Amino acid sequence: MHTVLVGINYKTTQVDDREKLYFSSEKLDIALPVLLTYPDINECVILSTCNRIEIYAVANNTDIAFKSIIKFLSDFHKIPQENFLPHIYKKNCGEAVKHLFEVASSINSMILGEYEILGQVKNAYEKAQSLNCTKEFINRLFQMATVVGKRVRTETGIGKGAISVGSVAVNLIKETYPNDKKLNVMLVGAGEVSTLVATNLTNKIDCNITVTNRSNNKADEFAQKFNAHFVNYDVKDEHYAKQDVIIFSTGSQEYIIKNEDLEKLNVSNGKKVVLIDLSVPRNIDPALGKNENVFLKTVDDLEKIIDTSREERLREIIKAEVIIKEVEGKFFEWYNMQSIVPVMRGIKGEFNSIKDRLVETYSSQLSGLTESQKEIIKNMMDSYSDTLIKTIMLNLKEVTDPTHLHHLGDALKKTFNVNINQHLNHPANPHGTPNPHGEQHPHNPHSPQHPHGSEKPQNPHVPNPHLHHHHA
């Protein structure tokens, strides 16, 4: 079983390419179950933020999984693969795990030490979990990613001095309007990012805040919280002219303000206006930035803001990497033990068979006992076998080399004459046995053909209309 990652981020491309692959929350509801129908995608999470779109999956064959994810991106967004292939990165197994931990800890972020990314990682996982797209492996992986993110923030100074998208946006405004003039600032959108911006605005700038949002209730609540002026979303254009700054952060899939709206900004008389687009896909038509009085900034421009505390926080990366390595080690310790779990279940099954045979063999000698006394003897035998298994498991935890663990598993199977398949007629181990050698599973020519062009076993999360389940 392998962890695979296919992604695109602010390091590999600009916002105009990222927005074409962006998944809104509503799209994720559709996309995640669809992704599971692609060949060899057994579990998946889609992390879609302003700065990155990353798909994490669990698969038996990395090559098939990579092709599946790339085809899914192309199919879902209706974009030819050649349009985004030059910008993507692919990682698997240890590299994918390490990358996720670095993302959760913010050392892979555009803004080092930012607070938002950990919540975004957690939300992405919870979304996938709510749609039954995760199982034991992804659950453990993302739970440990959350642990890494929290530890890096509490045990290092990586978040010291700062910084969030909201604070950087406000720094940008202060650079544009260095004087003490009281500014009129309009926020289009009343979500998490707008909240961060408003928090920084009220603390750092003398300004009048106006807010608008598609949901009036949410905007009204927002306005009360930040002592802002609320305007109805349908008439927001009428309020553009008196604003010095307009900040967009909505989930709109298209431009909210277009080049033909330039006149509404009232910049023809030399008045300047700052437009900040914190959305992906973008909410502001980039053509507006061609006007000399319009200062248009996007999320990519935030990286260029001088961050005086960055050098200090860069030194904290070393401490963060120590934490990441420690948690990574614990994750792979758990992962390696998963190869032994089926063996131990098989041994337990064999012990049960031995118990049944002994009870049968000594049935005449036991015939004089009451049922209660017979049950006590069976419980003693169960307790004895459980103790043996626990002792073996405890000793196996000392083995850190996955290859040695694999050989020990084989030795145990031979010692106890275990037939794994015979004892695994239940879904307790949804992942099968991880392959410590990283070998690919052979192609099975007898498997049914998958509609996406490759074979795949029936995914337990996706109903198969051709199958009728019968319960005994």
XYZ file of C-alpha atoms in Angstrom, residues 1-451:
451
model
C 0.000 0.000 0.000
C 1.425 3.365 -1.014
C 0.751 7.002 -0.258
C 0.756 9.104 -3.429
C 0.547 12.832 -3.929
C -0.096 14.898 -7.033
C -0.048 18.637 -6.554
C 0.388 22.110 -7.912
C 1.281 25.110 -5.764
C 2.490 28.690 -5.705
C 6.058 27.506 -6.262
C 5.290 25.743 -9.524
C 2.846 28.151 -11.135
C 0.928 31.422 -10.904
C -2.582 31.966 -9.653
C -4.052 32.048 -13.180
C -3.043 28.398 -13.627
C -3.931 27.266 -10.094
C -7.443 28.657 -10.286
C -8.236 26.360 -13.211
C -7.660 23.319 -10.975
C -9.242 24.773 -7.834
C -11.952 22.829 -5.980
C -14.516 24.868 -4.084
C -16.194 23.271 -1.093
C -19.255 22.526 -3.214
C -17.129 20.917 -5.931
C -15.380 18.725 -3.376
C -18.720 17.122 -2.513
C -18.847 15.842 -6.083
C -15.144 15.448 -6.838
C -14.057 13.240 -3.921
C -16.491 10.344 -4.564
C -15.753 10.591 -8.294
C -11.992 10.366 -7.674
C -12.545 7.134 -5.752
C -13.977 5.511 -8.892
C -10.667 5.905 -10.734
C -8.320 2.909 -10.942
C -6.346 2.064 -7.797
C -7.545 5.044 -5.747
C -8.524 3.429 -2.456
C -8.627 6.474 -0.192
C -8.241 10.169 -0.985
C -8.144 13.713 0.329
C -8.135 16.895 -1.773
C -6.420 19.905 -0.235
C -7.514 22.964 -2.222
C -6.423 26.413 -1.032
C -5.400 29.692 -2.631
C -1.816 28.526 -2.817
C -2.048 24.811 -3.528
C -4.172 22.038 -4.936
C -2.891 18.695 -3.681
C -4.464 15.276 -3.947
C -3.380 12.614 -1.473
C -4.386 9.026 -2.157
C -3.702 5.493 -1.025
C -3.033 2.985 -3.780
C -1.490 -0.400 -4.506
C 0.363 0.792 -7.594
C 1.917 4.251 -7.686
C 2.131 4.478 -11.486
C -1.543 3.635 -11.941
C -2.516 6.028 -9.146
C -0.524 8.922 -10.615
C -2.162 8.389 -14.005
C -5.596 8.134 -12.373
C -5.234 11.405 -10.479
C -3.938 13.289 -13.503
C -6.758 11.920 -15.655
C -9.272 12.832 -12.945
C -7.986 16.430 -12.837
C -8.259 16.660 -16.598
C -11.718 15.065 -16.725
C -13.187 16.973 -13.792
C -11.982 20.413 -14.833
C -12.247 19.677 -18.567
C -8.657 20.772 -19.137
C -6.188 18.948 -21.431
C -3.466 17.254 -19.382
C -0.705 19.007 -21.308
C -1.977 22.328 -19.945
C -1.042 21.522 -16.358
C 1.426 18.613 -16.499
C 4.484 20.929 -16.631
C 3.399 22.491 -13.329
C 2.569 19.440 -11.203
C 4.725 17.512 -8.778
C 4.361 13.854 -7.856
C 5.539 12.207 -4.660
C 4.986 8.815 -3.099
C 5.470 6.951 0.164
C 7.956 8.664 2.492
C 8.278 11.781 0.329
C 4.493 12.244 0.240
C 4.180 11.787 4.007
C 7.003 14.230 4.699
C 5.497 16.772 2.306
C 2.111 16.641 4.054
C 3.776 17.138 7.446
C 5.720 20.130 6.080
C 2.525 21.603 4.664
C 0.656 21.170 7.955
C 3.508 22.785 9.865
C 3.548 25.769 7.435
C 7.204 25.432 6.452
C 6.014 24.734 2.902
C 3.775 27.819 2.892
C 4.196 31.014 0.925
C 4.029 32.833 4.248
C 6.250 30.952 6.670
C 4.501 30.378 9.973
C 1.012 31.205 8.688
C -1.854 30.003 10.827
C -4.457 29.191 8.195
C -2.894 26.142 6.595
C -3.296 23.791 9.564
C -7.030 24.490 9.643
C -7.208 23.984 5.892
C -5.452 20.602 6.153
C -7.826 19.582 8.919
C -10.880 20.761 6.967
C -9.755 18.891 3.840
C -9.421 15.690 5.829
C -12.763 16.106 7.583
C -14.482 16.772 4.258
C -13.059 13.564 2.771
C -13.909 11.639 5.928
C -17.518 12.896 5.882
C -17.856 11.565 2.335
C -16.453 8.144 3.319
C -13.344 8.682 1.198
C -10.903 7.826 3.992
C -10.135 4.689 5.923
C -7.573 3.590 8.448
C -4.477 4.678 6.532
C -5.496 8.209 5.536
C -7.128 8.681 8.928
C -3.876 7.957 10.707
C -1.819 10.013 8.229
C -3.887 13.188 8.546
C -4.382 12.843 12.288
C -0.599 12.756 12.660
C -0.266 15.710 10.261
C -2.481 17.678 12.628
C -0.274 16.641 15.539
C 2.802 17.858 13.649
C 1.183 21.190 12.823
C 0.163 21.839 16.416
C 3.524 20.820 17.838
C 5.502 23.002 15.423
C 3.400 26.013 16.381
C 3.608 25.431 20.117
C 7.181 24.132 20.412
C 8.934 26.515 17.989
C 8.817 30.228 17.277
C 7.878 29.755 13.646
C 4.665 31.732 14.049
C 6.317 34.509 16.008
C 5.880 37.961 14.493
C 3.040 37.294 12.637
C 1.494 36.498 10.105
C -1.436 35.648 8.122
C -2.914 36.540 4.789
C -4.903 39.183 6.634
C -1.867 40.822 8.216
C 0.065 40.830 4.933
C -2.884 42.405 3.128
C -3.042 45.140 5.766
C 0.718 45.717 5.480
C 0.204 46.186 1.766
C -2.501 48.799 2.397
C -0.243 50.656 4.815
C 2.527 50.755 2.206
C 0.137 52.172 -0.381
C -1.374 54.753 1.983
C 1.518 55.724 4.292
C -0.253 58.883 5.520
C -2.692 59.013 8.398
C -5.750 59.492 6.194
C -8.789 57.607 7.424
C -9.468 54.990 4.775
C -12.686 53.545 3.450
C -12.250 49.797 3.100
C -14.808 47.442 1.632
C -14.711 43.676 2.201
C -16.524 41.555 -0.352
C -17.096 38.254 1.400
C -17.596 37.532 5.088
C -15.708 34.279 5.464
C -12.593 33.245 7.327
C -10.157 35.299 5.245
C -12.282 38.448 5.548
C -12.377 37.895 9.295
C -8.572 37.791 9.396
C -8.365 40.948 7.319
C -10.948 42.782 9.441
C -9.171 41.779 12.647
C -5.909 43.253 11.367
C -7.614 46.322 9.929
C -9.247 47.245 13.231
C -5.944 46.788 15.065
C -3.604 48.542 12.647
C -5.427 51.070 10.466
C -7.796 53.931 11.084
C -10.578 53.042 8.679
C -14.274 52.716 7.984
C -15.124 49.134 7.082
C -17.976 48.219 4.777
C -18.885 44.567 4.270
C -21.060 42.766 1.771
C -21.766 39.092 1.276
C -24.152 36.899 -0.674
C -25.660 35.807 2.627
C -27.087 38.881 4.318
C -27.305 37.180 7.704
C -23.612 36.347 7.687
C -22.674 39.859 6.539
C -24.878 41.439 9.188
C -23.273 39.299 11.904
C -19.837 40.207 10.547
C -20.719 43.914 10.533
C -21.799 43.833 14.157
C -18.631 42.026 15.211
C -16.291 44.572 13.581
C -18.474 47.655 13.886
C -18.683 47.753 10.103
C -21.260 49.139 7.702
C -23.316 46.489 5.950
C -24.548 46.838 2.369
C -26.707 44.472 0.391
C -24.709 42.346 -2.046
C -26.976 43.267 -4.961
C -26.134 46.963 -4.661
C -22.483 46.678 -3.682
C -21.379 48.254 -7.000
C -22.996 51.521 -5.932
C -20.526 51.729 -3.022
C -17.321 51.102 -4.968
C -16.772 54.780 -5.830
C -16.160 55.963 -2.262
C -13.761 53.168 -1.306
C -9.979 53.521 -1.034
C -9.528 49.779 -0.742
C -11.723 46.881 -1.843
C -10.752 43.362 -0.786
C -12.372 40.349 -2.402
C -12.368 36.914 -0.763
C -15.330 34.877 -1.922
C -15.909 31.440 -3.369
C -17.173 32.844 -6.660
C -16.059 30.870 -9.681
C -16.039 33.961 -11.907
C -14.980 37.602 -11.792
C -17.151 39.691 -9.478
C -15.718 42.958 -10.747
C -14.833 43.206 -14.425
C -12.927 45.670 -16.573
C -16.181 47.248 -17.735
C -16.842 48.165 -14.072
C -13.847 50.526 -14.047
C -16.087 53.600 -14.127
C -17.740 52.490 -10.862
C -14.381 52.804 -9.074
C -14.327 56.555 -9.733
C -10.624 56.676 -10.632
C -10.932 58.922 -13.704
C -10.262 62.039 -11.599
C -6.905 60.726 -10.400
C -8.220 59.081 -7.258
C -6.392 55.832 -6.632
C -7.917 52.604 -5.358
C -6.326 49.412 -4.067
C -7.965 46.182 -5.152
C -6.794 43.072 -3.307
C -7.872 39.685 -4.609
C -7.473 36.976 -1.960
C -9.597 34.491 -3.881
C -8.808 31.478 -5.997
C -10.319 31.470 -8.566
C -9.764 35.203 -8.802
C -12.687 37.560 -8.220
C -11.120 40.589 -9.940
C -10.637 40.874 -13.674
C -6.835 41.314 -14.083
C -7.484 43.813 -16.900
C -8.477 46.354 -14.234
C -4.863 46.449 -13.080
C -3.844 48.106 -16.349
C -5.339 51.422 -15.193
C -2.671 53.647 -13.645
C -4.893 54.530 -10.683
C -5.852 50.959 -9.850
C -3.360 49.051 -7.657
C -4.329 45.433 -8.097
C -2.727 42.780 -5.915
C -3.319 39.013 -5.839
C -2.305 36.283 -3.414
C 0.911 35.826 -5.366
C 1.836 39.463 -4.766
C 1.677 38.913 -1.011
C 4.949 37.013 -1.166
C 6.667 40.218 -2.240
C 5.671 42.068 0.892
C 8.711 42.619 3.058
C 8.430 40.466 6.122
C 10.990 41.697 8.620
C 10.599 38.719 10.905
C 11.115 36.095 8.221
C 14.827 35.655 8.854
C 14.185 34.951 12.508
C 11.473 32.445 11.727
C 13.629 30.737 9.106
C 15.897 29.595 11.917
C 12.912 27.871 13.499
C 12.605 25.586 10.484
C 15.404 23.433 11.889
C 13.401 22.860 15.071
C 10.285 22.162 13.002
C 12.133 19.588 10.923
C 13.192 17.741 14.071
C 9.528 17.467 15.114
C 8.493 16.384 11.619
C 11.146 13.668 11.577
C 10.065 12.413 15.007
C 6.377 12.168 14.061
C 7.289 10.738 10.668
C 9.171 7.975 12.484
C 6.133 7.191 14.632
C 3.895 7.108 11.585
C 6.109 4.626 9.760
C 6.455 2.532 12.909
C 2.664 2.228 12.866
C 2.658 1.661 9.100
C 5.248 -1.120 9.268
C 3.314 -2.877 12.017
C 0.316 -3.054 9.671
C 2.179 -5.769 7.747
C 2.210 -7.884 10.905
C -1.415 -7.333 11.901
C -2.852 -9.831 9.354
C -0.252 -12.383 10.444
C -1.225 -11.989 14.082
C -4.897 -12.306 13.186
C -4.023 -15.480 11.328
C -2.163 -16.810 14.360
C -5.143 -15.973 16.556
C -7.369 -17.842 14.119
C -5.022 -20.826 14.247
C -5.083 -20.757 18.058
C -8.880 -20.821 17.931
C -8.749 -23.842 15.611
C -6.372 -25.606 18.005
C -8.706 -24.827 20.901
C -11.679 -26.276 19.045
C -9.736 -29.408 18.148
C -8.561 -29.904 21.738
C -12.082 -29.483 23.064
C -13.251 -32.048 20.518
C -10.376 -34.442 21.313
C -11.025 -34.302 25.047
C -14.787 -34.173 24.775
C -15.259 -37.461 26.635
C -13.072 -36.304 29.528
C -14.934 -33.007 29.677
C -18.365 -34.540 29.509
C -18.633 -34.564 33.285
C -18.193 -30.802 33.561
C -20.960 -28.258 33.587
C -21.294 -25.799 30.689
C -20.021 -23.056 32.974
C -16.905 -25.076 33.826
C -16.294 -25.824 30.142
C -16.581 -22.092 29.377
C -13.968 -21.314 32.036
C -11.520 -23.718 30.389
C -12.121 -22.102 26.967
C -11.583 -18.636 28.431
C -8.310 -19.779 30.009
C -7.122 -21.068 26.634
C -8.144 -17.743 24.977
C -6.320 -15.782 27.643
C -3.207 -17.890 27.156
C -3.189 -17.378 23.368
C -3.868 -13.616 23.719
C -0.903 -13.321 26.088
C 1.352 -15.075 23.591
C 0.224 -12.742 20.785
C 0.694 -9.600 22.875
C 4.187 -10.734 23.833
C 5.104 -11.310 20.190
C 3.699 -7.902 19.181
C 5.611 -6.095 21.911
C 8.870 -7.669 20.782
C 8.165 -6.908 17.118
C 7.866 -3.205 17.950
C 11.605 -3.268 18.588
C 12.186 -4.146 14.929
C 12.566 -0.919 12.938
C 13.706 -2.276 9.592
C 10.583 -3.015 7.495
C 12.429 -5.700 5.531
C 13.331 -7.555 8.727
C 9.738 -7.166 9.900
C 8.509 -8.678 6.651
C 10.844 -11.688 7.046
C 9.753 -12.147 10.655
C 6.144 -12.115 9.515
C 6.923 -14.883 7.018
C 8.696 -16.876 9.736
C 5.718 -16.525 12.079
C 3.330 -17.670 9.362
C 5.413 -20.788 8.761
C 5.865 -21.455 12.482
C 2.158 -21.343 13.187
C 1.130 -22.739 9.798
C -0.951 -19.649 9.116
C -2.964 -19.231 5.970
C -3.652 -15.482 5.940
C -6.569 -15.632 3.527
C -8.236 -18.383 5.543
C -8.330 -16.138 8.598
C -9.144 -12.827 6.959
C -12.739 -13.297 5.964
C -13.660 -10.066 7.702
C -13.011 -6.394 6.831
C -10.846 -5.636 9.853
C -7.806 -4.850 7.706
C -9.018 -2.715 4.823
C -5.528 -2.112 3.477
C -4.224 -5.622 3.121
C -0.561 -6.142 3.822
C 1.711 -3.176 3.123
C 4.607 -4.123 0.865
C 7.778 -3.094 2.633
C 9.811 -3.482 -0.533
C 7.738 -1.012 -2.491
C 7.129 -3.588 -5.245
C 4.250 -3.093 -7.624
C 1.435 -5.591 -7.644
C 1.242 -7.628 -10.806
C -1.445 -6.889 -13.322
C -4.381 -9.251 -13.125
C -5.675 -9.980 -16.611
C -8.849 -11.475 -15.232
C -9.955 -8.390 -13.344
C -12.957 -6.522 -14.724
C -12.182 -3.490 -16.873
C -12.784 -0.118 -15.252
C -14.809 2.498 -17.128
